[in-house]
Every structure is written in C-alpha cells, then in structure tokens.
Amino acid sequence: VRDTYFQSDPFEFMSPTDKNLNVFQGVESMKISQCGWNSAWVSDCFGKEILNSIGNNPIICSGVTSGFREAVITYTSYMSGLILSSKEELDLANNMILSKIMKASIFPSCERNGVDQGIHNVLIHSNVLPNVKIWQQSTSPVANMQSKLAI
C-alpha cells in the first residue's frame, strides 16, 4: 500500500465481537461515475448497467480492507470467484444480485492494473456482502491519500 496512512493503531477500532467488513472511502467528493479510472474498471468488467446501478456512490479504496475471519473469508471468496469466473466460489442460488453481477462479468478478459478496485466497489455498493461498514474519510482511522484529490 503506497497511499495509505494509519492515523492510529489499525486494530484498535475493531472489537473481537465485531462481525463487520471494514472498507474505507477515498476522495469523498468524487463518485464512481465521475472518475475515469473507477468507472472504466466497473464498465469494462461488468458493463454499463452495473456501472449505472452503482455509479452515484462514493469510491471505496480497495487498498485497505479489514475485518475478522468470517467477513474477510466471504469477501475474498467473492472477489476470487469473480476474478476467476468460478461459480463454485459464489453462492449464486441464494443471491440474485450476485448472480446478475456474475453474468455481467467478463473476467478474465478485462483484467488489467487496478481492476480489483472495480470489483471491490461492485461488491460493496451492490450490497451482496453482509455486515459492511463503510468508513468516511473524515471519520476513518485510515487516511487514503489519492494520487489526485477531488475538489
């Protein structure tokens, strides 16, 4: 991670009983659809329909994600299932939204530098992951420093 600064002990804000997957906003004033990089990662890998459904949401940085065992296992299973186009990793029968995302996905042909952030934002903003806590930049224990700040 080259653009993140921990403002305090990164484990201090997590309780052992916390079931959350913790994710952290980047530049709060910029939406996914307003960023050329993030919107391209989503539209190139999942299509315009998925981009339109999540594009008005803030960018969530994929560089720092934290949580306890169950939340992280679920998250990494969904991420790897989409990247590898592996239906075995995903519980598609019990999740209509995830099934739609999987059908729209064109992995691995869209793979390129940074596309993991597109997947990350699709999973977070499509509400397919349980117990997600989105930390705003202004109140987060993690400061994500973008390469270009939005004003």
XYZ file of N, CA and C in Angstrom:
453
model
N 0.855 -1.168 0.000
C 0.000 0.000 0.000
C 0.900 1.229 0.000
N 0.750 2.056 -1.011
C 1.629 3.208 -1.142
C 0.950 4.535 -0.815
N -0.351 4.510 -0.637
C -1.057 5.776 -0.461
C -1.979 5.804 0.746
N -1.627 5.057 1.779
C -2.452 4.974 2.979
C -1.611 5.272 4.209
N -2.198 6.022 5.110
C -1.533 6.372 6.356
C -2.455 5.972 7.504
N -1.941 5.162 8.419
C -2.727 4.787 9.593
C -2.592 5.905 10.624
N -3.728 6.472 11.015
C -3.729 7.586 11.948
C -3.661 7.127 13.405
N -3.840 5.832 13.598
C -3.713 5.210 14.921
C -3.535 3.713 14.688
N -3.464 2.952 15.753
C -3.335 1.504 15.645
C -4.508 0.976 14.814
N -4.245 0.337 13.667
C -5.347 -0.091 12.798
C -6.229 -1.186 13.392
N -5.803 -1.818 14.462
C -6.611 -2.862 15.086
C -7.380 -2.354 16.303
N -7.098 -1.148 16.712
C -7.735 -0.569 17.889
C -9.231 -0.320 17.678
N -9.624 -0.004 16.469
C -11.023 0.327 16.205
C -11.899 -0.903 15.994
N -11.304 -2.088 15.933
C -12.076 -3.309 15.726
C -12.216 -4.063 17.040
N -13.431 -4.423 17.360
C -13.708 -5.212 18.555
C -13.685 -6.694 18.175
N -13.228 -7.569 19.065
C -13.219 -9.006 18.761
C -14.613 -9.570 18.461
N -15.663 -8.893 18.899
C -17.023 -9.355 18.624
C -17.598 -8.707 17.361
N -16.846 -7.819 16.738
C -17.273 -7.115 15.538
C -17.333 -8.084 14.355
N -18.450 -8.121 13.677
C -18.622 -9.003 12.517
C -18.459 -8.250 11.202
N -18.124 -6.965 11.275
C -18.073 -6.117 10.085
C -16.869 -6.394 9.198
N -17.093 -6.174 7.905
C -16.015 -5.993 6.960
C -15.860 -4.484 6.873
N -14.701 -3.970 7.186
C -14.463 -2.529 7.206
C -13.821 -2.104 5.899
N -14.450 -1.129 5.236
C -13.913 -0.580 3.997
C -13.853 0.935 4.136
N -13.013 1.552 3.328
C -12.672 2.957 3.554
C -12.804 3.778 2.280
N -13.534 4.904 2.408
C -13.698 5.796 1.264
C -12.377 6.462 0.924
N -12.272 6.791 -0.343
C -11.148 7.585 -0.809
C -11.566 9.050 -0.783
N -11.486 9.707 -1.915
C -11.866 11.109 -2.025
C -13.390 11.187 -1.988
N -13.927 11.775 -0.920
C -15.374 11.746 -0.705
C -16.195 12.542 -1.708
N -15.610 13.569 -2.283
C -16.396 14.418 -3.174
C -16.542 13.831 -4.574
N -15.914 12.708 -4.853
C -15.966 12.118 -6.186
C -16.754 10.813 -6.172
N -17.688 10.698 -7.089
C -18.477 9.476 -7.249
C -17.780 8.556 -8.255
N -18.121 7.289 -8.231
C -17.520 6.314 -9.135
C -17.653 6.767 -10.586
N -18.853 7.199 -10.983
C -19.090 7.589 -12.372
C -18.323 8.845 -12.786
N -17.847 9.631 -11.817
C -17.102 10.851 -12.125
C -15.610 10.600 -12.302
N -15.156 9.419 -11.998
C -13.736 9.088 -12.070
C -13.488 8.177 -13.270
N -12.648 8.626 -14.176
C -12.355 7.840 -15.377
C -11.823 6.455 -15.084
N -10.917 6.343 -14.106
C -10.343 5.040 -13.759
C -11.391 4.102 -13.176
N -12.073 4.566 -12.129
C -13.035 3.696 -11.434
C -14.221 3.339 -12.301
N -14.748 4.286 -13.047
C -15.900 3.973 -13.904
C -15.502 2.996 -15.008
N -14.277 3.121 -15.542
C -13.820 2.190 -16.581
C -13.629 0.781 -16.017
N -13.067 0.669 -14.807
C -12.889 -0.655 -14.219
C -14.227 -1.361 -14.054
N -15.261 -0.621 -13.667
C -16.585 -1.223 -13.487
C -17.225 -1.522 -14.835
N -17.286 -0.530 -15.736
C -17.990 -0.742 -17.006
C -17.279 -1.756 -17.906
N -15.944 -1.754 -17.927
C -15.219 -2.699 -18.780
C -15.379 -4.144 -18.317
N -15.522 -4.341 -17.021
C -15.602 -5.704 -16.488
C -17.025 -6.177 -16.211
N -17.955 -5.241 -16.027
C -19.324 -5.630 -15.667
C -20.397 -5.010 -16.553
N -20.035 -4.052 -17.386
C -20.995 -3.435 -18.290
C -21.606 -2.157 -17.742
N -22.265 -1.443 -18.639
C -22.857 -0.132 -18.305
C -24.003 -0.249 -17.305
N -24.767 -1.328 -17.369
C -25.900 -1.482 -16.444
C -25.433 -1.527 -14.992
N -24.377 -2.291 -14.730
C -23.839 -2.367 -13.370
C -23.231 -1.019 -12.979
N -22.498 -0.378 -13.902
C -21.947 0.953 -13.608
C -23.068 1.925 -13.265
N -24.139 1.927 -14.051
C -25.262 2.834 -13.768
C -25.899 2.556 -12.412
N -25.899 1.300 -11.989
C -26.541 0.963 -10.718
C -25.703 1.382 -9.505
N -24.379 1.495 -9.662
C -23.544 1.870 -8.515
C -22.783 3.181 -8.711
N -22.849 3.762 -9.897
C -22.020 4.911 -10.259
C -22.191 6.162 -9.425
N -23.325 6.315 -8.775
C -23.568 7.516 -7.970
C -23.058 7.367 -6.534
N -22.381 6.285 -6.254
C -21.824 6.026 -4.918
C -20.379 6.504 -4.834
N -19.908 6.749 -3.606
C -18.514 7.173 -3.440
C -17.538 6.038 -3.759
N -16.344 6.412 -4.152
C -15.279 5.450 -4.420
C -14.806 4.869 -3.084
N -14.754 3.554 -3.024
C -14.238 2.862 -1.856
C -12.884 2.286 -2.260
N -11.859 2.651 -1.539
C -10.497 2.204 -1.851
C -10.356 0.713 -1.563
N -9.818 -0.025 -2.514
C -9.619 -1.468 -2.303
C -8.296 -1.774 -1.613
N -7.460 -0.770 -1.418
C -6.135 -0.986 -0.847
C -6.127 -1.385 0.609
N -7.155 -0.978 1.347
C -7.238 -1.345 2.761
C -8.654 -1.849 3.034
N -8.739 -3.091 3.447
C -9.999 -3.711 3.849
C -9.663 -4.522 5.089
N -10.482 -4.414 6.112
C -10.181 -5.149 7.331
C -11.427 -5.808 7.890
N -11.208 -6.777 8.726
C -12.315 -7.455 9.369
C -11.814 -8.726 10.012
N -12.701 -9.380 10.708
C -12.338 -10.641 11.313
C -12.633 -11.787 10.352
N -12.229 -12.930 10.719
C -12.155 -14.118 9.868
C -13.346 -14.307 8.915
N -14.540 -14.446 9.435
C -15.695 -14.778 8.603
C -15.970 -13.719 7.533
N -15.910 -12.452 7.932
C -16.167 -11.365 6.982
C -15.116 -11.337 5.877
N -13.860 -11.526 6.236
C -12.777 -11.487 5.251
C -12.825 -12.719 4.336
N -13.158 -13.875 4.886
C -13.275 -15.080 4.052
C -14.380 -14.910 3.017
N -15.524 -14.394 3.431
C -16.622 -14.168 2.490
C -16.202 -13.183 1.403
N -15.598 -12.077 1.805
C -15.140 -11.051 0.864
C -14.139 -11.626 -0.143
N -13.116 -12.315 0.347
C -12.094 -12.841 -0.567
C -12.643 -13.960 -1.454
N -13.610 -14.716 -0.962
C -14.255 -15.741 -1.795
C -15.012 -15.102 -2.945
N -15.747 -14.032 -2.660
C -16.489 -13.342 -3.714
C -15.539 -12.684 -4.711
N -14.487 -12.047 -4.193
C -13.501 -11.413 -5.081
C -12.864 -12.461 -5.993
N -12.364 -13.544 -5.422
C -11.688 -14.560 -6.242
C -12.672 -15.253 -7.177
N -13.895 -15.463 -6.718
C -14.905 -16.074 -7.581
C -15.177 -15.242 -8.825
N -15.241 -13.932 -8.671
C -15.457 -13.055 -9.830
C -14.223 -12.986 -10.718
N -13.058 -12.842 -10.120
C -11.822 -12.746 -10.909
C -11.576 -14.028 -11.702
N -11.809 -15.172 -11.071
C -11.552 -16.454 -11.722
C -12.771 -16.981 -12.486
N -13.862 -16.216 -12.463
C -15.129 -16.653 -13.077
C -15.512 -18.034 -12.579
N -15.391 -18.221 -11.269
C -15.622 -19.509 -10.637
C -16.951 -19.506 -9.897
N -17.948 -20.133 -10.480
C -19.266 -20.206 -9.857
C -19.227 -21.019 -8.560
N -18.236 -21.886 -8.426
C -18.125 -22.701 -7.215
C -17.826 -21.843 -5.989
N -17.143 -20.715 -6.179
C -16.792 -19.822 -5.074
C -17.991 -18.999 -4.603
N -19.004 -18.877 -5.436
C -20.106 -17.967 -5.167
C -21.398 -18.716 -4.914
N -22.182 -18.244 -3.974
C -23.478 -18.831 -3.654
C -24.536 -18.152 -4.520
N -24.539 -18.468 -5.812
C -25.416 -17.784 -6.759
C -26.888 -18.140 -6.567
N -27.154 -19.362 -6.142
C -28.539 -19.787 -5.982
C -29.269 -18.963 -4.936
N -28.570 -18.497 -3.918
C -29.204 -17.755 -2.835
C -28.990 -16.248 -2.917
N -28.440 -15.779 -4.023
C -28.174 -14.356 -4.125
C -28.400 -13.879 -5.559
N -29.592 -13.328 -5.814
C -29.972 -12.893 -7.160
C -29.065 -11.769 -7.664
N -28.695 -10.831 -6.785
C -27.849 -9.717 -7.201
C -26.470 -10.227 -7.603
N -25.902 -11.108 -6.793
C -24.594 -11.670 -7.105
C -24.641 -12.472 -8.401
N -25.729 -13.173 -8.634
C -25.900 -13.930 -9.871
C -25.900 -12.985 -11.074
N -26.581 -11.847 -10.950
C -26.615 -10.847 -12.024
C -25.221 -10.269 -12.279
N -24.485 -9.993 -11.213
C -23.117 -9.469 -11.340
C -22.238 -10.494 -12.045
N -22.348 -11.755 -11.655
C -21.538 -12.813 -12.250
C -21.843 -12.950 -13.742
N -23.106 -12.872 -14.110
C -23.489 -12.975 -15.526
C -22.951 -11.797 -16.334
N -22.873 -10.620 -15.726
C -22.376 -9.429 -16.420
C -20.856 -9.413 -16.523
N -20.186 -10.150 -15.650
C -18.720 -10.140 -15.582
C -18.083 -10.744 -16.827
N -17.006 -10.105 -17.316
C -16.285 -10.644 -18.469
C -14.832 -10.984 -18.114
N -14.613 -11.371 -16.858
C -13.277 -11.805 -16.466
C -12.960 -13.106 -17.167
N -11.725 -13.389 -17.465
C -10.530 -12.603 -17.176
C -10.150 -11.620 -18.277
N -10.952 -11.511 -19.343
C -10.562 -10.673 -20.489
C -10.435 -9.185 -20.152
N -11.050 -8.707 -19.097
C -10.958 -7.284 -18.753
C -9.838 -7.000 -17.762
N -9.111 -8.021 -17.340
C -8.074 -7.861 -16.316
C -6.986 -6.890 -16.756
N -6.670 -5.955 -15.864
C -5.566 -5.020 -16.044
C -5.276 -4.370 -14.698
N -4.268 -3.579 -14.628
C -3.856 -2.937 -13.383
C -5.013 -2.172 -12.737
N -5.283 -2.471 -11.473
C -6.258 -1.725 -10.702
C -7.682 -2.207 -10.757
N -7.970 -3.190 -11.585
C -9.358 -3.606 -11.770
C -9.958 -4.207 -10.490
N -9.110 -4.610 -9.538
C -9.626 -5.130 -8.269
C -10.483 -4.086 -7.563
N -10.172 -2.804 -7.749
C -10.978 -1.752 -7.117
C -12.369 -1.684 -7.741
N -12.475 -1.977 -9.016
C -13.793 -2.039 -9.655
C -14.643 -3.148 -9.058
N -14.055 -4.313 -8.896
C -14.764 -5.447 -8.289
C -15.165 -5.095 -6.860
N -14.233 -4.535 -6.128
C -14.453 -4.128 -4.736
C -15.671 -3.204 -4.637
N -15.732 -2.186 -5.480
C -16.848 -1.245 -5.442
C -18.162 -1.886 -5.871
N -18.110 -2.793 -6.843
C -19.329 -3.503 -7.247
C -19.859 -4.337 -6.083
N -18.985 -5.083 -5.423
C -19.421 -5.906 -4.293
C -19.964 -5.062 -3.145
N -19.269 -3.982 -2.805
C -19.688 -3.136 -1.683
C -21.012 -2.443 -1.983
N -21.099 -1.786 -3.127
C -22.278 -0.963 -3.422
C -23.477 -1.751 -3.947
N -23.279 -3.014 -4.287
C -24.417 -3.856 -4.690
C -25.031 -4.562 -3.487
N -24.436 -4.348 -2.324
C -24.956 -4.905 -1.075
C -25.040 -6.427 -1.069
N -24.071 -7.093 -1.684
C -24.071 -8.558 -1.672
C -23.299 -9.115 -0.485
N -22.489 -8.287 0.145
C -21.718 -8.727 1.311
C -22.445 -8.338 2.595
N -22.539 -9.253 3.552
C -23.181 -8.908 4.821
C -22.255 -8.089 5.713
N -22.840 -7.287 6.565
C -22.103 -6.596 7.639
C -20.929 -5.744 7.151
N -21.184 -4.884 6.181
C -20.136 -3.997 5.682
C -20.257 -2.645 6.375
N -19.159 -2.171 6.901
C -19.104 -0.825 7.474
C -18.230 0.021 6.558
N -18.841 1.060 5.993
C -18.115 1.989 5.128
C -17.685 3.175 5.976
N -16.375 3.335 6.103
C -15.829 4.449 6.869
C -15.643 5.650 5.948
N -16.148 6.796 6.362
C -15.940 8.033 5.602
C -14.535 8.544 5.876
N -13.965 9.179 4.887
C -12.597 9.681 5.004
C -12.419 10.580 6.238
N -13.412 11.404 6.519
C -13.285 12.383 7.608
C -13.341 11.761 9.006
N -13.898 10.568 9.150
C -14.029 9.938 10.471
C -13.311 8.600 10.564
N -12.586 8.242 9.552
C -11.941 6.942 9.463
C -10.631 6.880 10.234
N -10.297 5.703 10.763
C -8.983 5.521 11.362
C -7.891 5.360 10.296
N -8.293 5.316 9.031
C -7.368 5.169 7.908
C -7.538 6.369 6.986
N -6.433 6.974 6.580
C -6.474 8.075 5.612
C -5.950 7.562 4.279
N -6.830 7.478 3.298
C -6.413 7.091 1.957
C -5.999 8.344 1.214
N -4.788 8.350 0.741
C -4.246 9.506 0.030
C -4.275 9.206 -1.464
N -5.185 9.819 -2.172
C -5.325 9.601 -3.595
C -4.160 10.222 -4.356
N -3.942 9.702 -5.565
C -2.898 10.289 -6.395
C -3.334 11.654 -6.902
N -4.646 11.878 -6.970
C -5.170 13.175 -7.407
C -6.386 13.466 -6.530
N -6.385 14.562 -5.836
C -7.503 14.913 -4.954
C -8.635 15.541 -5.735
N -9.854 15.171 -5.393
C -11.033 15.801 -5.975
C -11.396 17.017 -5.134
N -11.898 18.014 -5.776
C -12.279 19.241 -5.065
C -13.782 19.412 -5.138
